[in-house]
Structures are given as C-alpha cells and as structure tokens.
Amino acid sequence: MNDLVIELKQVSKSFDGVAILKNIDLEIKKGEFLTLLGPSGCGKTTILRLLAGFETPSSGTVLINGEDMLQIEPEDRHINTVFQSYALFPHMSVFDNVAFGPKIRGVPKAEIATQVMDALRMVKLEHLADRKPAQLSGGQQQRVAIARAVVNKPLVLLLDEPLSALDYKLRKEMQIELKQLQRRLGITFIFVTHDQEEALSMSDRIAVMNAGKIEQLGTPKNIYESPNSLFVARFVGESNILVGEVIKVGDDCVEMRLENKIISLKNTKNFQVSQSVNLLLRPEDLHVYDEDEGIPPEPYLHGIIEEVIYKGTTVDLLIRLDSGKQIAATQFFNEDDPKLDFRMGERVFAGWLEGWEALLPSEAAENSAPVSP
C-alpha cells in the first residue's frame, strides 16, 4: 500500500526567466510533519503554492494521493493553507470565520458549533469567539487562521510561517499544540519557516533549502548532528568550522593538521592525503578544562578565554585558539560539577568526544569563524 500523500518529481518553477525551484524531488508520507527550512527566497513558499494549486510548475509533476494535480483546481485538492497574511473575513466574527469551511461542506449546524469550539480551544481563543478580526492582535488573528484551516480536517495542511507574529512564550506553546494536534488528527503538515529552532522542535523530517534546491532531507537529529554541507551546518544551529589538511590515512582513521597540532579522527568520508577538510564542532559538544585540571584526553584544542557570557543555565565562552582562530563553547551547569567560574584571560583546553565532530570536504573561500543563522 502506498503511504505517500505528496510526490514532487523533478519540479522546477521560474518567474520571468528566473529559476525559483530547480528539479525538486520530494516525497511526503501520510500523517508526516515535514518542515521546509531555509532563508528568504530559497523557494519554500513556492512549493506550498504549487501544492495548493495557486501556481503551476514550469516542468515536472506534482502528485497528491497518486493523482497528477496539473488539471485539479485548488478547491478540489483537499488541502488547506494558513497564510502569513491571515486572510480572515473582516465582517465575520471569529466563530463564523472558523465555521465558514464546515458550512460550505454542508456539515450539520449542531456539529459545526462543536467542531468550531474544539478548534478555538486548541488555539486558546474560545473566549473571543464573538469578536471581529479587527478587535484581535496580529497573533490572535493568526491563531484564528490556524483554527479555520484545522477545522476542515484536510488531507494536507500547509502552514506558511504561521507562528511568526506570536511572542516568544506563546510561540513555544503553539509549537507544542500544533504538534500534538497533528498527531491527534493524523493530518499531513507541511510547515514553512526560517526559524531553525522551530523546525528542530516540531518536525518528523526537515528539508533544508537553499537557492531553489533541497540541500539535505532528514530527521532533526540527522540534520543537526550530521550536516552534509557547510550551508546546512551554518544555517541549522551554531557551528565552529575549522579547516585542516589530511596528512595520513589509515584503515578507519585520518590524521590531519588542524590549528597547529595533529589530530586523529575517524575517516568517515574516505579522505585522501593532502586534502583540505572542514572540521565542524557544535559549541555544546565542547568541554572546556582549565590548565589546573591537566591535559585532557585527545582530541582537544588549546587557547585563551576572551569572553564569558552567563546565561543562567549555561555559560557561553569565546576562546581564542593558539593558532589565532576563535571558537565558541557552551558549558552547562551541573550540580556535580561546580567548576564553571571561567575567567577572561584564562588558558584552557577545549576537548570533545571523538565522533561528535563532523568532517566535510573543504569549500573554497569559506569563512571558518563561528557562525549562526
């Protein structure tokens, strides 16, 4: 039995001769929460518009439930969209906005009231059912738009950055609510965002997009821990990216010259002698030791603390390595390890467990400083 609800096959889209999507292949399973993650202009929203039927592909095929969508009108696709612009009916109350879809579908009046109030409770707006959109904040309007889409129980729900207008606390709450709702209803969610934390916390899988292509498709854990390109490593979370040169290759390990020392690591990419390699280290994967604790086990780097940033549950350190490069390290408070009183100017070792790094072939002219999206 085919469990695919969405299939994009070699889909491209151009506007005025400018390619927005380039030969996209993507399969999405029934009941999956898939996030399209990437910077502005990478093609995320264009994919949503192709699925909704608001655009047609320049080439390639869009299939929903195995059916080619080329001749299928938007209203016949069993897809609902939550837009960034809300698109609420200004003359209708919140209740009537949410009830609009069920009324069009001919749902009995008694059932409509139950369905609408359930949807409004999901977005914590049941107490505002009688208000008009103009009487709501932007965040409240966006939650009404989510309720209006969910109440129709579509085959696929498309969400174009629906949480962007909410404050931090409410956005966190809505992330949990949306994920729980998606599991409860079994609806396929396709979620667009440029917020990598949002994507990591909500998704079954993430498609990281860049310049009209999918750079990497995988689980949040796979995307974060095993990026397959420097773009993904830089865009999803913060990374220290250091450039080294392979000097020796063994059966399952590789020795490289990195930041004025020789480091031996697993040869996960079949690197060759003299090849330039990027070593990726997440700040939270580094453990910082002061010199009084002695030299730690390999692998490690040596340097001096330039900045200490206290954040309550963590301490962020900026360390200038002996080679001159700067790296970031995040240290977590632990009741059993009270040694987090680092000082600026203190000489330290920054070590990590072998295998917690990622190795990628070096790309020309890459900036090796710590970066975040």
Short mmCIF file of C-alpha atoms in Angstrom, two decimals:
data_model
loop_
_atom_site.label_atom_id
_atom_site.label_comp_id
_atom_site.label_asym_id
_atom_site.label_seq_id
_atom_site.Cartn_x
_atom_site.Cartn_y
_atom_site.Cartn_z
CA MET A 1 0.00 0.00 0.00
CA ASN A 2 1.38 3.40 -0.99
CA ASP A 3 1.69 5.62 2.09
CA LEU A 4 2.81 8.70 0.15
CA VAL A 5 0.45 11.66 0.12
CA ILE A 6 2.72 14.14 -1.73
CA GLU A 7 5.18 13.47 -4.54
CA LEU A 8 7.18 16.14 -6.35
CA LYS A 9 9.06 14.74 -9.33
CA GLN A 10 11.71 16.92 -10.99
CA VAL A 11 9.64 20.02 -10.25
CA SER A 12 11.02 23.36 -11.44
CA LYS A 13 9.45 26.80 -11.35
CA SER A 14 10.61 30.03 -12.98
CA PHE A 15 9.23 33.55 -12.85
CA ASP A 16 10.21 35.92 -15.67
CA GLY A 17 13.08 33.64 -16.61
CA VAL A 18 14.43 33.41 -13.05
CA ALA A 19 14.58 29.87 -11.66
CA ILE A 20 12.98 29.70 -8.19
CA LEU A 21 12.84 25.89 -7.91
CA LYS A 22 15.33 23.59 -9.62
CA ASN A 23 14.40 19.93 -10.24
CA ILE A 24 12.90 19.27 -6.81
CA ASP A 25 12.29 15.62 -5.87
CA LEU A 26 10.37 15.21 -2.63
CA GLU A 27 8.15 12.50 -1.13
CA ILE A 28 5.98 13.16 1.93
CA LYS A 29 4.20 10.40 3.83
CA LYS A 30 0.63 10.43 5.14
CA GLY A 31 0.50 11.81 8.66
CA GLU A 32 4.01 13.26 8.49
CA PHE A 33 5.09 16.63 9.88
CA LEU A 34 7.58 17.92 7.33
CA THR A 35 9.22 21.33 7.56
CA LEU A 36 10.69 23.31 4.69
CA LEU A 37 13.52 25.29 6.28
CA GLY A 38 15.67 27.90 4.63
CA PRO A 39 16.42 31.60 4.15
CA SER A 40 14.10 34.04 2.41
CA GLY A 41 13.90 33.49 -1.34
CA CYS A 42 15.03 29.85 -1.30
CA GLY A 43 11.73 28.52 -2.73
CA LYS A 44 9.89 27.30 0.40
CA THR A 45 6.66 29.24 -0.17
CA THR A 46 6.72 28.46 -3.90
CA ILE A 47 6.47 24.75 -3.05
CA LEU A 48 3.42 25.48 -0.89
CA ARG A 49 1.78 27.46 -3.69
CA LEU A 50 2.38 24.63 -6.15
CA LEU A 51 0.79 22.13 -3.77
CA ALA A 52 -2.17 24.40 -3.07
CA GLY A 53 -2.75 24.97 -6.79
CA PHE A 54 -2.04 28.70 -6.77
CA GLU A 55 0.90 28.13 -9.15
CA THR A 56 1.67 25.51 -11.78
CA PRO A 57 5.15 24.02 -12.24
CA SER A 58 7.26 25.12 -15.20
CA SER A 59 8.26 21.47 -15.50
CA GLY A 60 7.88 18.28 -13.51
CA THR A 61 4.94 16.60 -11.79
CA VAL A 62 3.01 17.27 -8.59
CA LEU A 63 1.11 14.24 -7.26
CA ILE A 64 -1.32 14.19 -4.32
CA ASN A 65 -2.52 10.74 -3.29
CA GLY A 66 -1.02 9.46 -6.54
CA GLU A 67 -3.10 11.84 -8.73
CA ASP A 68 -1.47 14.39 -11.03
CA MET A 69 -2.58 17.86 -9.91
CA LEU A 70 -1.97 19.67 -13.20
CA GLN A 71 -5.69 19.96 -14.07
CA ILE A 72 -7.06 19.92 -10.50
CA GLU A 73 -8.40 23.22 -9.15
CA PRO A 74 -7.30 24.42 -5.68
CA GLU A 75 -10.73 23.86 -4.12
CA ASP A 76 -10.68 20.20 -5.21
CA ARG A 77 -7.31 19.29 -3.69
CA HIS A 78 -8.38 18.62 -0.05
CA ILE A 79 -5.63 20.99 1.06
CA ASN A 80 -5.94 23.96 3.39
CA THR A 81 -3.41 26.75 3.80
CA VAL A 82 -2.57 29.03 6.71
CA PHE A 83 -1.12 32.17 5.15
CA GLN A 84 1.24 34.72 6.67
CA SER A 85 -1.37 37.39 5.87
CA TYR A 86 -4.13 35.58 7.86
CA ALA A 87 -6.77 36.18 5.09
CA LEU A 88 -9.65 36.40 7.59
CA PHE A 89 -13.11 37.73 6.67
CA PRO A 90 -13.23 41.14 8.41
CA HIS A 91 -17.05 41.32 8.61
CA MET A 92 -17.37 37.91 10.32
CA SER A 93 -16.87 37.01 13.95
CA VAL A 94 -14.09 34.65 14.99
CA PHE A 95 -16.69 31.87 15.32
CA ASP A 96 -18.10 32.49 11.83
CA ASN A 97 -14.62 32.67 10.29
CA VAL A 98 -13.81 29.23 11.65
CA ALA A 99 -17.29 27.91 10.79
CA PHE A 100 -17.06 29.05 7.16
CA GLY A 101 -15.47 25.86 5.85
CA PRO A 102 -17.78 23.40 7.60
CA LYS A 103 -20.81 25.41 6.43
CA ILE A 104 -19.63 25.25 2.81
CA ARG A 105 -19.14 21.49 3.18
CA GLY A 106 -22.69 21.08 4.48
CA VAL A 107 -21.80 19.93 7.99
CA PRO A 108 -24.94 19.86 10.22
CA LYS A 109 -25.39 23.01 12.30
CA ALA A 110 -25.16 21.19 15.64
CA GLU A 111 -21.85 19.61 14.65
CA ILE A 112 -20.44 22.89 13.38
CA ALA A 113 -20.65 24.51 16.82
CA THR A 114 -18.79 21.59 18.42
CA GLN A 115 -16.09 21.49 15.74
CA VAL A 116 -15.56 25.26 15.84
CA MET A 117 -15.26 25.48 19.62
CA ASP A 118 -12.87 22.50 19.68
CA ALA A 119 -10.67 24.27 17.13
CA LEU A 120 -10.79 27.55 19.06
CA ARG A 121 -9.89 25.79 22.31
CA MET A 122 -6.87 24.31 20.54
CA VAL A 123 -5.57 27.82 19.82
CA LYS A 124 -6.74 29.21 23.19
CA LEU A 125 -9.28 31.64 21.70
CA GLU A 126 -12.63 30.15 22.72
CA HIS A 127 -13.29 33.21 24.92
CA LEU A 128 -13.01 35.51 21.87
CA ALA A 129 -15.44 33.64 19.59
CA ASP A 130 -17.77 36.65 19.24
CA ARG A 131 -15.12 39.23 18.34
CA LYS A 132 -14.30 40.52 14.86
CA PRO A 133 -10.76 40.19 13.43
CA ALA A 134 -10.15 43.94 13.80
CA GLN A 135 -10.60 43.55 17.57
CA LEU A 136 -7.76 41.00 17.77
CA SER A 137 -4.00 41.33 17.89
CA GLY A 138 -1.92 40.07 14.99
CA GLY A 139 -1.01 36.94 16.91
CA GLN A 140 -4.65 36.24 17.76
CA GLN A 141 -5.65 36.67 14.12
CA GLN A 142 -3.01 34.18 13.10
CA ARG A 143 -4.34 31.65 15.61
CA VAL A 144 -7.84 32.11 14.18
CA ALA A 145 -6.41 31.34 10.74
CA ILE A 146 -4.89 28.12 12.10
CA ALA A 147 -8.21 27.11 13.69
CA ARG A 148 -10.09 27.88 10.47
CA ALA A 149 -7.79 25.59 8.49
CA VAL A 150 -7.66 22.75 11.03
CA VAL A 151 -11.44 22.57 11.50
CA ASN A 152 -11.79 21.32 7.91
CA LYS A 153 -9.63 18.26 8.67
CA PRO A 154 -7.85 18.45 5.32
CA LEU A 155 -5.72 15.71 3.81
CA VAL A 156 -2.77 18.12 3.91
CA LEU A 157 -2.35 21.32 5.90
CA LEU A 158 0.11 23.89 4.54
CA LEU A 159 1.47 26.38 7.06
CA ASP A 160 3.46 29.36 5.79
CA GLU A 161 5.33 30.70 8.87
CA PRO A 162 2.09 30.71 10.92
CA LEU A 163 3.77 31.45 14.25
CA SER A 164 5.94 34.37 13.18
CA ALA A 165 3.65 37.04 14.68
CA LEU A 166 3.44 35.45 18.13
CA ASP A 167 5.53 36.45 21.12
CA TYR A 168 8.21 34.03 22.31
CA LYS A 169 6.20 32.35 25.10
CA LEU A 170 3.06 31.87 23.02
CA ARG A 171 5.08 30.67 20.04
CA LYS A 172 6.62 27.94 22.22
CA GLU A 173 3.17 26.91 23.47
CA MET A 174 1.74 26.86 19.94
CA GLN A 175 4.60 24.69 18.70
CA ILE A 176 3.60 22.03 21.21
CA GLU A 177 -0.12 22.48 20.48
CA LEU A 178 0.37 22.18 16.72
CA LYS A 179 2.49 19.05 17.02
CA GLN A 180 0.01 17.40 19.39
CA LEU A 181 -2.88 18.39 17.13
CA GLN A 182 -1.13 16.96 14.09
CA ARG A 183 -0.58 13.64 15.86
CA ARG A 184 -4.16 13.53 17.12
CA LEU A 185 -5.75 14.24 13.73
CA GLY A 186 -3.25 12.34 11.60
CA ILE A 187 -3.18 15.19 9.07
CA THR A 188 -0.05 15.71 7.00
CA PHE A 189 1.51 19.05 7.94
CA ILE A 190 3.90 20.88 5.62
CA PHE A 191 5.37 23.74 7.60
CA VAL A 192 7.46 26.60 6.21
CA THR A 193 9.85 28.51 8.44
CA HIS A 194 13.26 30.16 8.51
CA ASP A 195 13.50 29.52 12.28
CA GLN A 196 15.78 26.51 12.76
CA GLU A 197 14.79 26.01 16.43
CA GLU A 198 11.14 25.83 15.39
CA ALA A 199 11.96 23.27 12.69
CA LEU A 200 14.04 21.08 15.01
CA SER A 201 11.44 21.01 17.78
CA MET A 202 8.35 20.25 15.68
CA SER A 203 9.28 18.16 12.65
CA ASP A 204 9.39 14.48 11.80
CA ARG A 205 11.67 15.45 8.91
CA ILE A 206 13.24 18.67 7.68
CA ALA A 207 14.07 19.68 4.12
CA VAL A 208 16.79 22.35 4.29
CA MET A 209 16.52 24.51 1.18
CA ASN A 210 18.97 26.86 -0.47
CA ALA A 211 18.70 28.70 -3.81
CA GLY A 212 15.83 26.60 -5.13
CA LYS A 213 17.26 23.21 -4.17
CA ILE A 214 16.98 20.82 -1.24
CA GLU A 215 20.41 20.75 0.40
CA GLN A 216 19.55 17.99 2.87
CA LEU A 217 16.48 15.98 3.85
CA GLY A 218 16.36 14.07 7.11
CA THR A 219 15.26 13.88 10.72
CA PRO A 220 16.02 16.82 13.02
CA LYS A 221 18.72 14.73 14.72
CA ASN A 222 20.30 13.82 11.39
CA ILE A 223 20.19 17.41 10.09
CA TYR A 224 21.72 18.84 13.26
CA GLU A 225 24.31 16.21 14.07
CA SER A 226 25.33 15.14 10.56
CA PRO A 227 25.08 18.12 8.18
CA ASN A 228 26.14 17.17 4.67
CA SER A 229 27.24 20.64 3.60
CA LEU A 230 28.66 23.80 5.12
CA PHE A 231 25.44 25.63 4.26
CA VAL A 232 23.40 23.23 6.41
CA ALA A 233 25.95 23.36 9.23
CA ARG A 234 25.91 27.16 9.20
CA PHE A 235 22.14 27.59 8.83
CA VAL A 236 20.99 24.99 11.37
CA GLY A 237 22.43 26.00 14.71
CA GLU A 238 25.81 27.46 15.55
CA SER A 239 28.97 25.73 14.38
CA ASN A 240 32.69 26.18 14.81
CA ILE A 241 34.17 25.45 11.39
CA LEU A 242 37.92 24.83 11.31
CA VAL A 243 39.95 24.00 8.21
CA GLY A 244 42.57 21.26 8.35
CA GLU A 245 44.75 19.25 5.97
CA VAL A 246 44.92 15.45 5.81
CA ILE A 247 48.48 14.20 6.36
CA LYS A 248 47.90 10.45 6.85
CA VAL A 249 45.10 7.98 6.11
CA GLY A 250 44.68 4.65 7.93
CA ASP A 251 42.17 1.85 7.53
CA ASP A 252 39.48 3.65 9.52
CA CYS A 253 41.11 6.87 10.73
CA VAL A 254 42.55 10.04 9.32
CA GLU A 255 45.29 12.26 10.74
CA MET A 256 45.06 15.96 9.97
CA ARG A 257 46.99 19.08 10.76
CA LEU A 258 44.48 21.34 12.49
CA GLU A 259 45.13 24.60 14.33
CA ASN A 260 48.89 23.97 14.82
CA LYS A 261 48.54 20.38 16.04
CA ILE A 262 47.95 16.86 14.71
CA ILE A 263 44.54 15.31 15.40
CA SER A 264 43.44 11.75 14.59
CA LEU A 265 39.75 11.12 13.82
CA LYS A 266 37.55 8.54 12.13
CA ASN A 267 37.79 8.65 8.32
CA THR A 268 34.06 8.87 7.66
CA LYS A 269 34.32 10.39 4.16
CA ASN A 270 37.24 8.45 2.64
CA PHE A 271 39.51 11.47 2.70
CA GLN A 272 42.85 11.43 0.90
CA VAL A 273 46.31 12.72 1.85
CA SER A 274 46.76 16.47 1.21
CA GLN A 275 43.01 17.00 1.01
CA SER A 276 41.62 20.10 2.73
CA VAL A 277 38.90 19.26 5.26
CA ASN A 278 36.38 21.21 7.33
CA LEU A 279 36.01 20.12 10.95
CA LEU A 280 32.60 21.09 12.39
CA LEU A 281 32.14 21.33 16.15
CA ARG A 282 28.93 22.40 17.87
CA PRO A 283 29.63 24.71 20.86
CA GLU A 284 27.63 22.49 23.21
CA ASP A 285 29.75 19.45 22.23
CA LEU A 286 32.93 21.08 23.55
CA HIS A 287 34.04 20.51 27.15
CA VAL A 288 36.34 23.20 28.49
CA TYR A 289 39.06 22.33 31.04
CA ASP A 290 41.31 24.80 32.82
CA GLU A 291 45.04 24.06 32.86
CA ASP A 292 44.95 23.12 36.56
CA GLU A 293 42.94 20.01 35.63
CA GLY A 294 45.83 18.76 33.48
CA ILE A 295 45.91 17.87 29.81
CA PRO A 296 42.63 16.21 28.76
CA PRO A 297 42.36 13.15 26.51
CA GLU A 298 42.57 13.72 22.77
CA PRO A 299 41.09 15.27 20.75
CA TYR A 300 41.38 18.78 22.13
CA LEU A 301 42.46 22.32 21.20
CA HIS A 302 44.33 24.87 23.33
CA GLY A 303 43.63 28.56 23.78
CA ILE A 304 42.67 31.50 25.97
CA ILE A 305 39.21 32.70 27.06
CA GLU A 306 38.32 36.05 25.50
CA GLU A 307 34.69 36.36 26.63
CA VAL A 308 32.45 34.82 29.31
CA ILE A 309 28.67 35.16 28.81
CA TYR A 310 26.50 33.99 31.72
CA LYS A 311 23.01 32.80 30.65
CA GLY A 312 21.60 31.24 33.78
CA THR A 313 21.60 27.57 32.87
CA THR A 314 24.67 27.85 30.64
CA VAL A 315 27.88 29.80 30.27
CA ASP A 316 29.00 30.70 26.74
CA LEU A 317 32.73 31.07 26.19
CA LEU A 318 34.61 32.62 23.30
CA ILE A 319 38.07 31.05 23.09
CA ARG A 320 40.99 32.33 21.01
CA LEU A 321 42.99 29.27 19.96
CA ASP A 322 46.79 29.32 19.90
CA SER A 323 46.52 29.42 16.10
CA GLY A 324 44.60 32.70 16.27
CA LYS A 325 41.17 31.30 15.35
CA GLN A 326 38.21 31.94 17.64
CA ILE A 327 35.72 29.24 18.66
CA ALA A 328 32.58 29.23 20.81
CA ALA A 329 31.88 26.74 23.61
CA THR A 330 28.70 26.32 25.67
CA GLN A 331 29.07 24.88 29.17
CA PHE A 332 26.03 23.56 31.06
CA PHE A 333 25.60 23.93 34.81
CA ASN A 334 25.79 20.65 36.68
CA GLU A 335 25.31 20.33 40.45
CA ASP A 336 28.00 17.64 40.48
CA ASP A 337 30.48 19.86 38.61
CA PRO A 338 30.65 23.30 40.21
CA LYS A 339 33.68 24.34 38.08
CA LEU A 340 32.06 26.91 35.82
CA ASP A 341 33.79 30.02 37.16
CA PHE A 342 35.78 30.68 34.00
CA ARG A 343 37.61 33.98 33.72
CA MET A 344 38.64 36.12 30.78
CA GLY A 345 42.33 35.62 30.06
CA GLU A 346 42.37 32.09 31.48
CA ARG A 347 44.19 29.45 29.43
CA VAL A 348 42.06 26.37 28.75
CA PHE A 349 41.73 23.17 26.78
CA ALA A 350 38.62 22.62 24.63
CA GLY A 351 38.04 18.90 24.09
CA TRP A 352 35.30 16.72 22.67
CA LEU A 353 34.40 13.06 22.36
CA GLU A 354 35.65 11.54 19.12
CA GLY A 355 32.68 11.08 16.78
CA TRP A 356 30.88 14.20 17.97
CA GLU A 357 32.56 16.22 15.24
CA ALA A 358 31.51 16.32 11.59
CA LEU A 359 34.04 16.22 8.75
CA LEU A 360 33.32 17.67 5.33
CA PRO A 361 35.45 18.37 2.26
CA SER A 362 36.61 21.96 2.35
CA GLU A 363 34.95 24.50 0.06
CA ALA A 364 36.90 27.38 -1.45
CA ALA A 365 36.89 30.73 0.29
CA GLU A 366 34.82 29.53 3.27
CA ASN A 367 34.90 31.68 6.37
CA SER A 368 35.98 29.45 9.26
CA ALA A 369 34.74 31.67 12.11
CA PRO A 370 31.89 30.53 14.39
CA VAL A 371 28.57 31.35 12.74
CA SER A 372 24.86 31.18 13.47
CA PRO A 373 21.88 31.73 11.13
#
